[in-house]
């Protein structure tokens, strides 16, 4: 099933529909993408540079309509990835920031703790994960007074695991306990970040799509504060025929947080031979009502999928048990790779038709859950929703980290950066505030350039 999966290498304006336009206005920061990452970066930019102008554009009419509202809502501990990867570092720091943000802003969340459960053959895998967690060093910006230990874990026997989860399969002989894993109400988080942006004077333009990006070569000669990126946008839901209605704005700094569309944005400024492909992997969820899940208070993850793959690539953490904020049991996500048709022009054309949940998937989910919760019944599974993971590598590839890449409008002098956040799959929700901290404090504040006036050119 996974053979021949094709990635998508298009750019926003592959079809050549939009012609170059001179910018009508200039701003300091444009962020493309109103998911949790784009919102977090916009918020951090406004905090760090209160005098600069910041605009976020989002193609939907609300924040977080794509990956940010179609995930497990799990605040991850940071167990799974190589110790020095961005995924680990930003997950650890992001978790710390997210718990503190949720507490401060009254965002519903629960520190439920999680069990990774394994059979006899997975004992060693769990022990290794435990050893790795203990050896983790504090990531950049870590607040030691808030959490002296970076990632506490404990190994439990099968008996102890069954005390936590009474109906766990008898074949489960050990488990890894991660007390700091939790869940968060992602809609409340998105709303709160949006409010922070507005309160700080930022602008959010919904129903606004980036359709073309150019380097503004001529800007250096104008008194507009140096080079930048010309971002063309179209507002409204109707497709239009030319670029008569497109607005062109010059951005001093461009943040590409477009999620599933992030490579299409980046490819705009690269020659076709260097286009970066993106692959889409769908993950579906089912709600569950029925026997087999009595008295479960924690998240339960199988060790299977991650451990059995040689050189574990972590395409998915396995169909796990989680809860919504109301305490209802939910299983998911599974993994199903989508292949881009030859004719696809936009990222949405590939994945949008796959968002509705389906019955068949709910059934195969039953089969994988049976391996650790043998009492669950197929009729208890109700298809719920599906989300799409933006993958930078095809099925079977080794571990792929988040990629944060900088291109400059004036490459030679390193001026006017475009920062692209690529392949922000799990644990991107957990990592969002730390990604923003890294982009703004480590990458942009250090080169703190003079503000440019927001003005009509
Ligand atoms: C099935 C699944 C389960 C997951 N589970 C977890 C989990 O439990 N814990 C966790 O920490 N993470 C999890 N994740 C990962 C997490 O959901 C994502 O990493 C995170 O939401 C990414 O946020 P984002 O802002 O980068 O992307 P998105 O939320 O997708 O936002 C990108 C935004 O950019 C907009 N956009 C794109 N192109 C354009 C354009 N041209 N013009 C204007 N706007 C544009 C889109 O409309 C979109 O709103 C999961 C992901 C999936 C798919
Ligand atoms: C660090 O954590 C402590 C304890 O939770 C908190 O009071 C303090 O504000 C935090 N500092 C920073 C810089 O986040």
Coordinates of C-alpha atoms and ligand atoms in Angstrom, one line a residue:
X1 CA 0.0 0.0 0.0
X2 CA 2.9 2.3 0.7
X3 CA 4.8 1.8 -2.5
X4 CA 4.8 4.6 -5.0
X5 CA 3.6 7.3 -2.7
X6 CA 4.1 10.5 -4.5
X7 CA 4.9 13.9 -2.9
X8 CA 3.7 17.2 -4.1
X9 CA 6.3 19.7 -5.4
X10 CA 4.1 22.6 -6.5
X11 CA 4.5 26.2 -5.6
X12 CA 1.6 28.6 -4.8
X13 CA 1.6 30.1 -8.2
X14 CA 2.6 27.0 -10.3
X15 CA -0.2 27.6 -12.7
X16 CA 1.2 31.1 -13.4
X17 CA -2.1 32.7 -12.7
X18 CA -0.7 35.7 -10.8
X19 CA 1.6 38.3 -12.3
X20 CA 4.2 40.3 -10.5
X21 CA 2.8 43.4 -8.8
X22 CA 4.7 46.2 -7.0
X23 CA 3.9 46.4 -3.3
X24 CA 1.3 48.9 -2.3
X25 CA 2.3 48.9 1.4
X26 CA 5.1 47.7 3.6
X27 CA 5.1 46.1 7.0
X28 CA 7.7 44.6 9.3
X29 CA 6.4 41.1 9.7
X30 CA 4.0 39.0 7.7
X31 CA 3.2 35.5 9.0
X32 CA 1.5 33.1 6.6
X33 CA -0.6 30.6 8.5
X34 CA -3.0 31.0 11.4
X35 CA -2.5 27.6 12.9
X36 CA -1.1 27.2 16.4
X37 CA 2.5 27.8 15.2
X38 CA 1.8 30.9 13.1
X39 CA -0.3 32.4 16.0
X40 CA 2.4 31.6 18.5
X41 CA 5.1 33.2 16.3
X42 CA 3.0 36.3 15.7
X43 CA 2.4 36.7 19.5
X44 CA 6.1 36.3 20.2
X45 CA 7.0 38.9 17.5
X46 CA 4.6 41.4 19.0
X47 CA 6.0 40.8 22.5
X48 CA 9.5 41.1 21.4
X49 CA 9.1 44.0 18.9
X50 CA 6.1 46.0 20.2
X51 CA 6.8 48.9 17.9
X52 CA 6.9 46.9 14.7
X53 CA 3.9 46.1 12.5
X54 CA 2.8 42.5 12.4
X55 CA 0.2 41.0 10.1
X56 CA -0.9 37.4 10.0
X57 CA -2.8 36.0 7.1
X58 CA -4.9 32.8 7.1
X59 CA -6.8 31.3 4.2
X60 CA -9.7 30.1 6.4
X61 CA -12.2 32.3 8.2
X62 CA -11.0 31.1 11.7
X63 CA -7.7 30.1 13.3
X64 CA -6.5 26.5 13.4
X65 CA -8.9 24.9 10.9
X66 CA -6.2 22.5 9.6
X67 CA -3.8 20.4 11.7
X68 CA -4.2 22.5 14.8
X69 CA -7.8 21.4 15.3
X70 CA -7.4 17.9 13.9
X71 CA -4.9 16.2 16.3
X72 CA -4.8 14.3 19.6
X73 CA -4.6 17.4 21.7
X74 CA -1.9 15.7 23.7
X75 CA 0.8 17.7 25.5
X76 CA 3.6 15.3 24.9
X77 CA 6.4 14.5 27.3
X78 CA 9.1 14.3 24.7
X79 CA 10.0 10.6 24.8
X80 CA 10.3 9.5 21.3
X81 CA 12.8 11.4 19.2
X82 CA 16.6 11.6 19.1
X83 CA 17.8 13.6 22.2
X84 CA 19.4 16.5 20.2
X85 CA 16.6 16.8 17.6
X86 CA 14.5 19.9 17.4
X87 CA 11.5 17.7 18.0
X88 CA 12.9 16.7 21.4
X89 CA 14.2 20.1 22.5
X90 CA 11.2 22.0 21.4
X91 CA 8.8 19.4 22.8
X92 CA 10.4 19.6 26.2
X93 CA 10.6 23.4 26.3
X94 CA 7.2 23.7 24.6
X95 CA 5.5 21.5 27.2
X96 CA 6.9 23.6 30.0
X97 CA 5.7 26.8 28.3
X98 CA 2.4 25.4 27.4
X99 CA 1.5 24.2 30.9
X100 CA 2.5 27.6 32.3
X101 CA 0.5 29.4 29.5
X102 CA -2.6 27.3 30.1
X103 CA -2.5 27.9 33.9
X104 CA -2.1 31.6 33.4
X105 CA -4.8 32.0 30.8
X106 CA -7.3 29.5 32.2
X107 CA -7.1 27.2 29.2
X108 CA -8.7 23.8 30.0
X109 CA -6.0 21.2 30.3
X110 CA -5.3 18.0 32.3
X111 CA -2.0 16.5 33.3
X112 CA -3.3 13.0 33.1
X113 CA 0.0 11.1 32.7
X114 CA 0.5 8.4 30.1
X115 CA 1.5 4.7 30.0
X116 CA 3.4 3.3 27.1
X117 CA 2.5 -0.4 27.3
X118 CA 4.6 -3.3 25.9
X119 CA 4.6 -7.0 25.6
X120 CA 7.5 -9.2 26.6
X121 CA 9.5 -8.5 23.4
X122 CA 9.2 -4.7 24.0
X123 CA 10.6 -4.7 27.5
X124 CA 14.0 -3.6 26.3
X125 CA 12.6 -0.9 24.0
X126 CA 10.8 0.6 27.0
X127 CA 13.9 0.4 29.2
X128 CA 15.9 2.2 26.6
X129 CA 13.3 4.9 26.3
X130 CA 13.4 5.3 30.1
X131 CA 17.2 5.5 30.1
X132 CA 17.1 8.1 27.3
X133 CA 14.6 10.2 29.2
X134 CA 16.7 10.2 32.3
X135 CA 19.8 11.3 30.3
X136 CA 18.1 14.2 28.6
X137 CA 19.6 17.6 29.2
X138 CA 17.7 20.7 29.7
X139 CA 17.0 22.4 26.3
X140 CA 17.7 26.1 25.6
X141 CA 15.6 28.5 27.6
X142 CA 14.6 25.8 30.1
X143 CA 13.3 27.2 33.4
X144 CA 14.9 25.1 36.1
X145 CA 13.0 26.6 38.9
X146 CA 9.7 25.5 37.3
X147 CA 10.9 22.0 36.5
X148 CA 14.2 20.7 37.9
X149 CA 13.7 17.4 36.1
X150 CA 13.4 17.6 32.3
X151 CA 11.4 14.4 31.6
X152 CA 10.6 12.2 34.6
X153 CA 9.6 8.6 33.8
X154 CA 9.2 5.3 35.6
X155 CA 9.2 1.7 34.6
X156 CA 6.2 -0.3 35.8
X157 CA 5.6 -4.0 35.9
X158 CA 2.7 -5.5 34.0
X159 CA 0.9 -6.0 37.4
X160 CA 1.5 -2.3 38.3
X161 CA 0.3 -1.2 34.9
X162 CA -2.9 -3.3 35.3
X163 CA -3.5 -1.5 38.6
X164 CA -3.7 1.7 36.6
X165 CA -5.6 0.2 33.7
X166 CA -7.6 -2.7 35.0
X167 CA -8.6 -4.1 31.6
X168 CA -5.1 -4.1 30.1
X169 CA -4.2 -7.3 28.2
X170 CA -2.4 -9.9 30.3
X171 CA 0.3 -10.1 27.6
X172 CA 1.4 -6.6 28.7
X173 CA 4.4 -7.2 30.9
X174 CA 5.9 -3.8 31.4
X175 CA 5.0 -0.1 30.9
X176 CA 6.7 3.3 30.9
X177 CA 4.9 5.9 33.0
X178 CA 5.2 9.5 31.9
X179 CA 3.6 11.7 34.5
X180 CA 3.9 15.0 32.7
X181 CA 2.0 14.0 29.6
X182 CA -1.4 15.7 29.4
X183 CA -4.2 17.0 27.2
X184 CA -5.2 20.5 26.2
X185 CA -8.3 22.1 24.7
X186 CA -6.7 23.2 21.5
X187 CA -9.6 25.5 20.4
X188 CA -9.3 27.4 23.7
X189 CA -5.5 27.7 23.2
X190 CA -6.0 29.0 19.6
X191 CA -8.6 31.6 20.8
X192 CA -6.3 32.7 23.6
X193 CA -3.3 33.2 21.2
X194 CA -5.5 35.1 18.8
X195 CA -6.7 37.4 21.6
X196 CA -3.0 38.0 22.7
X197 CA -2.2 39.1 19.1
X198 CA -5.1 41.5 18.9
X199 CA -4.5 42.9 22.4
X200 CA -0.9 43.6 21.4
X201 CA -2.0 45.5 18.3
X202 CA -1.3 42.8 15.7
X203 CA -3.5 42.4 12.6
X204 CA -5.1 39.1 11.6
X205 CA -6.5 38.8 8.1
X206 CA -8.8 35.8 7.7
X207 CA -10.1 34.4 4.4
X208 CA -6.9 35.7 3.0
X209 CA -4.6 33.5 0.9
X210 CA -1.0 34.1 -0.1
X211 CA -1.0 33.4 -3.8
X212 CA 2.5 34.6 -5.0
X213 CA 5.8 35.6 -3.4
X214 CA 8.7 37.5 -4.9
X215 CA 11.9 39.1 -3.8
X216 CA 11.5 42.8 -4.0
X217 CA 14.7 43.5 -5.8
X218 CA 14.0 47.2 -6.4
X219 CA 13.2 47.9 -2.8
X220 CA 16.8 48.5 -1.8
X221 CA 16.9 51.6 -3.9
X222 CA 13.8 53.0 -2.5
X223 CA 13.5 54.6 0.9
X224 CA 11.4 51.8 2.2
X225 CA 14.0 50.4 4.6
X226 CA 15.7 47.8 2.5
X227 CA 14.8 44.6 0.7
X228 CA 12.0 42.4 1.5
X229 CA 9.4 39.9 0.2
X230 CA 6.4 40.9 -1.9
X231 CA 3.5 38.9 -0.7
X232 CA 0.5 38.8 -2.9
X233 CA -2.8 37.9 -1.2
X234 CA -6.3 37.4 -2.3
X235 CA -9.1 38.0 0.2
X236 CA -12.5 36.3 0.0
X237 CA -13.5 32.8 -0.7
X238 CA -14.2 33.1 -4.4
X239 CA -11.4 32.1 -6.8
X240 CA -10.7 35.0 -9.0
X241 CA -9.4 35.0 -12.6
X242 CA -6.3 37.2 -12.6
X243 CA -4.5 39.3 -10.1
X244 CA -6.6 42.3 -10.5
X245 CA -7.9 41.7 -7.0
X246 CA -4.6 40.6 -5.4
X247 CA -3.0 42.9 -2.9
X248 CA 0.8 43.1 -2.8
X249 CA 2.5 44.0 0.5
X250 CA 6.2 44.2 1.2
X251 CA 7.4 42.3 4.3
X252 CA 10.7 42.9 5.9
X253 CA 10.5 39.6 7.6
X254 CA 8.3 36.8 6.3
X255 CA 7.4 33.8 8.4
X256 CA 6.1 30.8 6.6
X257 CA 4.0 28.8 9.0
X258 CA 1.7 27.5 6.4
X259 CA 1.5 23.9 7.7
X260 CA 0.5 21.6 4.9
X261 CA 1.1 24.5 2.5
X262 CA 4.5 25.5 3.8
X263 CA 6.5 23.8 1.0
X264 CA 4.3 25.4 -1.6
X265 CA 5.1 28.8 -0.1
X266 CA 8.8 28.0 0.1
X267 CA 8.8 26.6 -3.5
X268 CA 7.6 30.0 -4.7
X269 CA 11.1 31.4 -4.2
X270 CA 13.1 28.3 -5.4
X271 CA 13.8 27.2 -9.0
X272 CA 11.7 24.2 -9.9
X273 CA 14.7 21.9 -9.8
X274 CA 15.1 22.6 -6.1
X275 CA 11.5 22.4 -5.1
X276 CA 10.9 20.7 -1.8
X277 CA 8.4 17.9 -1.9
X278 CA 5.7 17.3 0.8
X279 CA 4.0 14.0 1.6
X280 CA 0.6 13.7 3.3
X281 CA -0.2 11.1 5.9
X282 CA -3.7 11.0 7.2
X283 CA -4.6 10.1 10.7
X284 CA -8.2 9.2 11.7
X285 CA -9.9 9.1 15.1
X286 CA -12.8 7.3 16.5
X287 CA -14.8 7.9 19.7
X288 CA -15.4 4.9 21.8
X289 CA -18.3 3.9 24.0
X290 CA -18.5 0.4 25.3
X291 CA -16.7 -2.2 27.5
X292 CA -13.0 -2.8 27.9
X293 CA -12.0 0.7 29.1
X294 CA -13.2 0.7 32.7
X295 CA -11.6 3.1 35.2
X296 CA -8.9 4.4 32.8
X297 CA -7.5 7.7 34.1
X298 CA -4.5 8.0 31.9
X299 CA -3.5 8.1 28.2
X300 CA -2.5 4.6 27.0
X301 CA -0.1 4.1 24.1
X302 CA 1.0 0.8 22.6
X303 CA 4.8 0.3 22.3
X304 CA 4.2 -1.8 19.2
X305 CA 4.3 0.4 16.1
X306 CA 7.2 2.5 17.2
X307 CA 9.4 -0.4 18.3
X308 CA 8.8 -2.9 15.6
X309 CA 10.0 -0.7 12.8
X310 CA 13.7 -1.2 12.4
X311 CA 15.5 2.1 12.9
X312 CA 12.2 3.3 14.2
X313 CA 11.1 6.2 12.1
X314 CA 8.1 7.3 14.2
X315 CA 5.7 8.0 11.4
X316 CA 3.0 7.5 14.0
X317 CA 2.9 6.8 17.7
X318 CA 0.4 4.1 17.2
X319 CA -3.4 4.0 17.7
X320 CA -3.6 5.2 21.3
X321 CA -6.3 5.9 23.9
X322 CA -6.9 9.4 24.9
X323 CA -9.7 11.6 26.2
X324 CA -11.4 14.7 25.1
X325 CA -11.7 17.5 27.8
X326 CA -15.2 16.1 28.8
X327 CA -13.5 12.8 29.7
X328 CA -14.9 10.7 26.7
X329 CA -12.6 8.0 25.4
X330 CA -11.1 8.5 21.9
X331 CA -8.8 6.2 19.9
X332 CA -6.5 7.3 17.1
X333 CA -4.8 8.3 15.0
X334 CA -4.0 5.5 12.5
X335 CA -1.8 6.3 9.5
X336 CA -2.7 6.3 5.8
X337 CA -0.4 7.8 3.2
X338 CA -2.0 9.9 0.5
X339 CA -0.5 10.1 -2.9
X340 CA -0.5 13.3 -4.9
X341 CA -2.1 12.9 -8.3
X342 CA 0.0 14.2 -11.2
X343 CA -2.5 16.9 -11.9
X344 CA -2.6 18.4 -8.4
X345 CA -1.9 22.1 -8.3
X346 CA -2.5 22.9 -4.6
X347 CA -1.9 21.1 -1.3
X348 CA -5.6 21.2 -0.5
X349 CA -6.5 19.3 -3.7
X350 CA -4.6 16.3 -2.4
X351 CA -5.7 16.1 1.2
X352 CA -9.1 17.9 1.5
X353 CA -11.1 15.0 0.1
X354 CA -9.8 12.8 2.9
X355 CA -10.9 14.8 5.9
X356 CA -14.2 13.0 6.6
X357 CA -13.9 10.0 8.8
X358 CA -14.8 6.5 7.5
X359 CA -16.4 3.4 8.9
X360 CA -13.8 1.0 7.5
X361 CA -11.0 2.8 9.3
X362 CA -12.8 2.5 12.6
X363 CA -12.9 -1.2 12.1
X364 CA -9.2 -1.6 11.5
X365 CA -8.6 0.6 14.6
X366 CA -10.5 -2.0 16.6
X367 CA -8.0 -4.6 15.6
X368 CA -5.0 -2.6 16.7
X369 CA -6.5 -1.6 20.0
X370 CA -7.4 -5.2 20.8
X371 CA -3.7 -5.9 21.2
X372 CA -3.6 -4.0 24.5
X373 CA -7.2 -3.6 25.5
X374 CA -8.8 -7.0 24.6
X375 CA -12.2 -6.1 26.0
X376 CA -13.1 -3.4 23.4
X377 CA -15.9 -4.2 21.0
X378 CA -16.1 -3.1 17.3
X379 CA -19.5 -1.6 17.6
X380 CA -18.3 0.9 20.2
X381 CA -16.1 2.7 17.7
X382 CA -17.7 5.7 15.9
X383 CA -15.7 7.5 13.2
X384 CA -14.9 11.0 14.5
X385 CA -12.5 13.1 12.5
X386 CA -9.3 13.0 10.6
X387 CA -6.2 15.2 10.4
X388 CA -3.3 15.3 7.9
X389 CA 0.4 15.2 8.8
X390 CA 2.8 17.3 6.7
X391 CA 5.6 14.9 6.1
X392 CA 8.9 15.9 4.6
X393 CA 9.9 12.3 3.8
X394 CA 8.0 9.4 2.2
X395 CA 7.0 6.2 4.0
X396 CA 10.0 4.1 5.1
X397 CA 12.4 7.0 5.4
X398 CA 14.5 7.3 8.6
X399 CA 13.7 9.8 11.4
X400 CA 12.8 13.2 10.0
X401 CA 13.2 16.3 12.2
X402 CA 11.3 19.6 12.0
X403 CA 13.0 21.8 9.6
X404 CA 13.4 25.6 10.2
X405 CA 15.0 27.1 7.3
X406 CA 16.0 30.7 6.5
X407 CA 16.2 32.3 3.1
X408 CA 17.2 35.9 2.6
X409 CA 15.8 38.5 0.2
X410 CA 19.3 39.8 0.1
X411 CA 21.3 36.6 0.5
X412 CA 24.7 38.1 0.4
X413 CA 24.1 40.5 3.3
X414 CA 21.8 38.1 5.2
X415 CA 19.0 40.7 5.2
X416 CA 15.3 40.3 5.1
X417 CA 14.8 36.7 6.2
X418 CA 12.0 34.4 5.2
X419 CA 11.8 31.7 7.9
X420 CA 10.0 28.6 6.8
X421 CA 8.7 26.0 9.4
X422 CA 8.5 22.8 7.5
X423 CA 7.2 19.3 8.4
X424 CA 5.6 20.6 11.7
X425 CA 3.8 17.3 12.5
X426 CA 3.6 15.9 16.0
X427 CA 4.7 17.2 18.5
X428 CA 4.0 20.5 16.9
X429 CA 1.1 21.5 19.1
X430 CA 3.2 20.8 22.2
X431 CA 6.2 22.6 20.7
X432 CA 4.4 25.6 19.3
X433 CA 5.3 28.2 22.0
X434 CA 8.9 27.0 21.9
X435 CA 9.1 27.1 18.2
X436 CA 8.0 30.7 18.4
X437 CA 10.5 31.4 21.1
X438 CA 13.3 30.0 19.0
X439 CA 12.3 31.8 15.8
X440 CA 11.8 35.2 17.6
X441 CA 14.4 35.2 20.3
X442 CA 17.2 33.1 18.9
X443 CA 16.8 33.8 15.2
X444 CA 15.3 37.3 14.8
X445 CA 16.0 39.3 18.0
X446 CA 19.7 38.6 17.7
X447 CA 19.9 40.3 14.4
X448 CA 17.5 43.0 15.6
X449 CA 17.4 45.3 12.7
X450 CA 15.9 48.8 12.5
X451 CA 12.2 49.0 12.3
X452 CA 10.8 50.2 9.0
X453 CA 7.9 52.6 8.8
X454 CA 4.6 51.1 7.8
X455 CA 3.7 53.3 4.9
X456 CA 2.3 53.5 1.4
X457 CA 5.2 53.4 -1.0
Ligands
LIG1 C1 -3.3 13.3 13.2 C2 -2.5 14.2 14.0 C3 -2.3 14.1 15.3 C4 -1.4 14.9 16.1 N1 -1.3 14.8 17.4 C5 -0.6 15.7 18.1 C6 -0.5 15.7 19.5 O1 -1.2 14.9 20.2 N2 0.3 16.5 20.1 C7 1.0 17.5 19.5 O2 1.8 18.2 20.1 N3 0.9 17.6 18.1 C8 0.1 16.7 17.5 N4 0.0 16.8 16.1 C9 0.8 17.9 15.4 C10 0.1 19.3 15.5 O3 -1.3 19.2 15.3 C11 0.7 20.2 14.5 O4 2.1 20.1 14.5 C12 0.4 21.6 14.6 O5 -1.0 21.8 14.7 C13 1.0 22.4 13.5 O6 0.5 23.7 13.5 P1 0.8 24.6 12.3 O7 0.3 26.0 12.7 O8 2.2 24.5 11.8 O9 -0.1 24.0 11.1 P2 -1.7 24.2 10.8 O10 -2.5 24.2 12.0 O11 -2.0 23.3 9.7 O12 -1.7 25.7 10.3 C14 -1.2 26.2 9.0 C15 -2.2 27.2 8.5 O13 -1.7 27.8 7.4 C16 -2.7 28.1 6.5 N5 -2.2 28.3 5.2 C17 -1.6 27.4 4.4 N6 -1.3 27.9 3.2 C18 -1.7 29.2 3.2 C19 -1.7 30.2 2.2 N7 -1.2 30.1 1.0 N8 -2.3 31.4 2.6 C20 -2.8 31.6 3.8 N9 -2.9 30.6 4.7 C21 -2.3 29.4 4.4 C22 -3.7 27.0 6.7 O14 -5.0 27.3 6.3 C23 -3.5 26.6 8.1 O15 -4.5 27.2 9.0 C24 -0.8 16.0 15.4 C25 -1.0 16.2 14.0 C26 -1.9 15.3 13.3 C27 -2.1 15.6 11.9
LIG2 C1 10.2 30.0 36.1 O1 9.3 29.2 36.9 C2 9.0 29.8 38.1 C3 8.2 28.7 38.9 O2 7.1 28.2 38.3 C4 8.1 31.0 37.8 O3 7.7 31.6 39.0 C5 8.9 31.9 36.9 O4 8.1 33.0 36.5 C6 9.4 31.2 35.7 N1 10.3 32.1 35.0 C7 10.3 32.3 33.7 C8 11.3 33.2 33.1 O5 9.5 31.7 33.0

